[in-house]
Amino acid sequence: MSPPRHTPPRVLRDLAHARSGDKGNRANVGVLAFDAEGYELLRAHLTPEALASFLKPLGIGEVRRYDLPHLHGFNFVIESGLSGGAGGSLRLDTQGKALAETVLNLPWPPPESARSHS
Amino acid sequence: MNGSPPSPAEPSPHSPLRIGNGAGFWGDQIDAPVLLAQAGELDALTLEYLAELTLGILGHLRHRDPAAGFVTDFPPLLRRLVALDQAHPDRPPLRIVTNAGGLNPPSLARLSAQTLVESNRGDDLVAVVTGDDVRDHLTSWRADGLTLAHLETGQPMPEELLGRLAVANVYLGSQPIAQAWSQGAILILTGRVADASLTVGPARAHFGWRADDWDRLAGASAAGHLIECGAQATGGLWHAWDDPSLDLWNVGYPIAELTEDGSAVITKPPGSGGLVTPANLAEQLVYEIDDPSAYVTPDVIADFAATRLEIDPTGPDRVRVTGTRGAPAPTMLKLACVARDGWTSSGLLAYVGPRAAAKARHAGEIVRRRLQRANALPQGFLVEVLGDLDIQPGVLSHPPGFEPWEVVLRITARDPDRAKVERFTREIAPLVLTGPPGVAGYASGRPDVKPAFAYWPSLVPCNLVTPRLDLRPARDWLA
């Protein structure tokens, strides 16, 4: 079965599931909360800045967030998220398929949002 | 997702249209379309093969053989699907809509027609959609002032890139597919069309939607988008992958039951593995898209932010997709260009034991210095240590005290000069005699050198592009 969820949440994985992919050199990560309560937490704390800060080692560009309240989720679009994308990158995961699994390990609450909300 | 109960379906003068998608990319399971056709009670089978760079690979194949350039998985699959029809004379023959034509739909049509004629189905109508391949127009379009600016960066297309273009294809919409469906085509072969349009085409023909029925076209586009990646809609990539009841080995491929009002139910064949839930489909709805409120296809601009996903209580693994709204189709079409961009190769070796990751990194450095000594270091040279968190490098750390005792070294090279990449492939295997100990995996020999590609997405005005439909009985494709 899927890993146990921590209460209170310790990582994003405790609140949400996710899927990622590519469009050219942009990556996208869909992050879907398990429930309405989780969605509100994510809405407050999973800011584009929080995700950008977590993924900064990848040398990404701007991160945009689109809210999907009907689905209790978000679509994050990450500019230059793939070091050149399927054509240009030398990396194994040129298409960002594994990115969502990495994003779910974002510590909760995100340090970036803790700073901006304290 | 949860909340309001599903509303009853609008009464419809037409029966629902069941469209199953049996392929999410070229390389997907070869048995999936056959299993789906067998158990799916389908009105249409779609097969989506063309990822962004697939046409680049097809361009490479066509360069070597002018009769090539289509998806070679399709002809043997068609023979199996025709045999399935023969085994079920009580059923109407399966109708297939696919972009397997790639860069050469007419060539695939001739091969496919042969299969039909050999099965005494020479009267079956085979449709070919072309007009997406615009490579021959680019020079004159640029002379007319079209900059072909990059969709992400805004940079105008450089002259030198134009000279290296392997392929340039516009994403066509559903209109020619709908026309072929209305005229009774059994097999509809396209090149580059928007993935969702493979589903939208039969739907708009079946229900008689107008070209400006934006909400209905948007609803069918949502359904098409949900099923276009095959089993990703039915349990593939689901986070509870080890749930004993999930049976991903036998995952069923998705079926969209479209209705006249543009809504749909997503489901899968009875008895298959996987699952269809609102949560799983929510992941797929936003898969590889940008702004969900403006999912742009040649048919319509669909608003997925308005889409509702709710359990349909009339059976297991059924989710209703409603509420998607549509805005008028864009005036520009997406153009996907792929240019030849040198050569690439990747070599793999495994390292085991204490400090395995350090050994692998040291081995990578040895290769780099040997290539430098030979004045043959490729322009692109990347060392990854898989097992040491290099897939998204720098983002995650191992838990304190953890050290992997088994990693895979992956070294990748890329250079405009093929000889440099060839030279690189000769430096991997020597590591098993000349590098750190605890190394395995050289038995597969030197890695292959493959063409590398650059992707250049852009936009062109609709009125420059003319989709063409060629519809003939199978036997006439052989003439």
PDB file of C-alpha atoms in Angstrom, chain A residues 37-109:
ATOM      1  CA  GLU A  37      -8.926  20.545   4.061  1.00  0.00           C
ATOM      2  CA  GLY A  38      -5.641  19.632   2.392  1.00  0.00           C
ATOM      3  CA  TYR A  39      -6.555  21.787  -0.588  1.00  0.00           C
ATOM      4  CA  GLU A  40      -6.905  24.845   1.663  1.00  0.00           C
ATOM      5  CA  LEU A  41      -3.506  24.135   3.265  1.00  0.00           C
ATOM      6  CA  LEU A  42      -1.915  23.777  -0.146  1.00  0.00           C
ATOM      7  CA  ARG A  43      -3.619  26.924  -1.398  1.00  0.00           C
ATOM      8  CA  ALA A  44      -2.085  28.888   1.464  1.00  0.00           C
ATOM      9  CA  HIS A  45       1.392  27.387   1.596  1.00  0.00           C
ATOM     10  CA  LEU A  46       2.258  25.689  -1.702  1.00  0.00           C
ATOM     11  CA  THR A  47       3.031  28.961  -3.423  1.00  0.00           C
ATOM     12  CA  PRO A  48       4.908  29.184  -6.721  1.00  0.00           C
ATOM     13  CA  GLU A  49       7.768  30.669  -4.678  1.00  0.00           C
ATOM     14  CA  ALA A  50       7.797  27.648  -2.348  1.00  0.00           C
ATOM     15  CA  LEU A  51       8.021  25.227  -5.250  1.00  0.00           C
ATOM     16  CA  ALA A  52      10.594  27.369  -7.079  1.00  0.00           C
ATOM     17  CA  SER A  53      12.750  27.467  -3.962  1.00  0.00           C
ATOM     18  CA  PHE A  54      12.567  23.660  -3.538  1.00  0.00           C
ATOM     19  CA  LEU A  55      13.513  23.047  -7.177  1.00  0.00           C
ATOM     20  CA  LYS A  56      16.121  25.829  -7.363  1.00  0.00           C
ATOM     21  CA  PRO A  57      19.078  23.371  -7.732  1.00  0.00           C
ATOM     22  CA  LEU A  58      17.645  22.391 -11.135  1.00  0.00           C
ATOM     23  CA  GLY A  59      18.222  25.910 -12.451  1.00  0.00           C
ATOM     24  CA  ILE A  60      14.571  26.422 -13.315  1.00  0.00           C
ATOM     25  CA  GLY A  61      12.892  29.622 -14.446  1.00  0.00           C
ATOM     26  CA  GLU A  62       9.555  31.096 -13.428  1.00  0.00           C
ATOM     27  CA  VAL A  63       6.950  28.883 -11.725  1.00  0.00           C
ATOM     28  CA  ARG A  64       3.258  29.576 -12.358  1.00  0.00           C
ATOM     29  CA  ARG A  65       0.384  28.112 -10.342  1.00  0.00           C
ATOM     30  CA  TYR A  66      -3.128  27.549 -11.675  1.00  0.00           C
ATOM     31  CA  ASP A  67      -5.813  26.750  -9.092  1.00  0.00           C
ATOM     32  CA  LEU A  68      -8.448  24.100  -9.747  1.00  0.00           C
ATOM     33  CA  PRO A  69     -10.883  24.327  -6.807  1.00  0.00           C
ATOM     34  CA  HIS A  70     -13.325  21.808  -8.379  1.00  0.00           C
ATOM     35  CA  LEU A  71     -10.566  19.216  -8.417  1.00  0.00           C
ATOM     36  CA  HIS A  72      -8.930  20.246  -5.116  1.00  0.00           C
ATOM     37  CA  GLY A  73      -5.714  20.728  -7.013  1.00  0.00           C
ATOM     38  CA  PHE A  74      -3.251  22.878  -8.868  1.00  0.00           C
ATOM     39  CA  ASN A  75      -1.272  22.830 -12.046  1.00  0.00           C
ATOM     40  CA  PHE A  76       2.270  24.138 -11.688  1.00  0.00           C
ATOM     41  CA  VAL A  77       4.074  25.127 -14.867  1.00  0.00           C
ATOM     42  CA  ILE A  78       7.842  25.358 -14.526  1.00  0.00           C
ATOM     43  CA  GLU A  79       9.763  27.329 -17.138  1.00  0.00           C
ATOM     44  CA  SER A  80      13.069  25.767 -18.215  1.00  0.00           C
ATOM     45  CA  GLY A  81      12.310  22.869 -15.916  1.00  0.00           C
ATOM     46  CA  LEU A  82      13.980  20.265 -18.090  1.00  0.00           C
ATOM     47  CA  SER A  83      17.465  21.579 -19.006  1.00  0.00           C
ATOM     48  CA  GLY A  84      16.498  21.710 -22.656  1.00  0.00           C
ATOM     49  CA  GLY A  85      13.677  19.190 -22.716  1.00  0.00           C
ATOM     50  CA  ALA A  86      13.263  15.943 -24.608  1.00  0.00           C
ATOM     51  CA  GLY A  87      15.402  17.245 -27.458  1.00  0.00           C
ATOM     52  CA  GLY A  88      18.077  19.236 -25.716  1.00  0.00           C
ATOM     53  CA  SER A  89      18.774  17.698 -22.350  1.00  0.00           C
ATOM     54  CA  LEU A  90      21.398  15.076 -21.588  1.00  0.00           C
ATOM     55  CA  ARG A  91      19.622  14.031 -18.395  1.00  0.00           C
ATOM     56  CA  LEU A  92      17.913  10.667 -17.964  1.00  0.00           C
ATOM     57  CA  ASP A  93      14.552  12.241 -17.123  1.00  0.00           C
ATOM     58  CA  THR A  94      14.402  14.665 -20.036  1.00  0.00           C
ATOM     59  CA  GLN A  95      10.625  14.603 -19.977  1.00  0.00           C
ATOM     60  CA  GLY A  96      10.092  15.316 -16.296  1.00  0.00           C
ATOM     61  CA  LYS A  97       8.155  12.109 -15.705  1.00  0.00           C
ATOM     62  CA  ALA A  98       9.820  11.578 -12.315  1.00  0.00           C
ATOM     63  CA  LEU A  99       9.603  15.198 -11.198  1.00  0.00           C
ATOM     64  CA  ALA A 100       6.242  14.772  -9.408  1.00  0.00           C
ATOM     65  CA  GLU A 101       7.625  12.037  -7.176  1.00  0.00           C
ATOM     66  CA  THR A 102      10.456  14.374  -6.156  1.00  0.00           C
ATOM     67  CA  VAL A 103       8.104  17.313  -5.577  1.00  0.00           C
ATOM     68  CA  LEU A 104       6.006  15.176  -3.183  1.00  0.00           C
ATOM     69  CA  ASN A 105       9.051  15.106  -0.865  1.00  0.00           C
ATOM     70  CA  LEU A 106       8.842  18.857  -0.332  1.00  0.00           C
ATOM     71  CA  PRO A 107       9.087  19.377   3.450  1.00  0.00           C
ATOM     72  CA  TRP A 108       5.822  20.536   5.024  1.00  0.00           C
ATOM     73  CA  PRO A 109       5.183  23.328   5.668  1.00  0.00           C
TER      74      PRO A 109
END
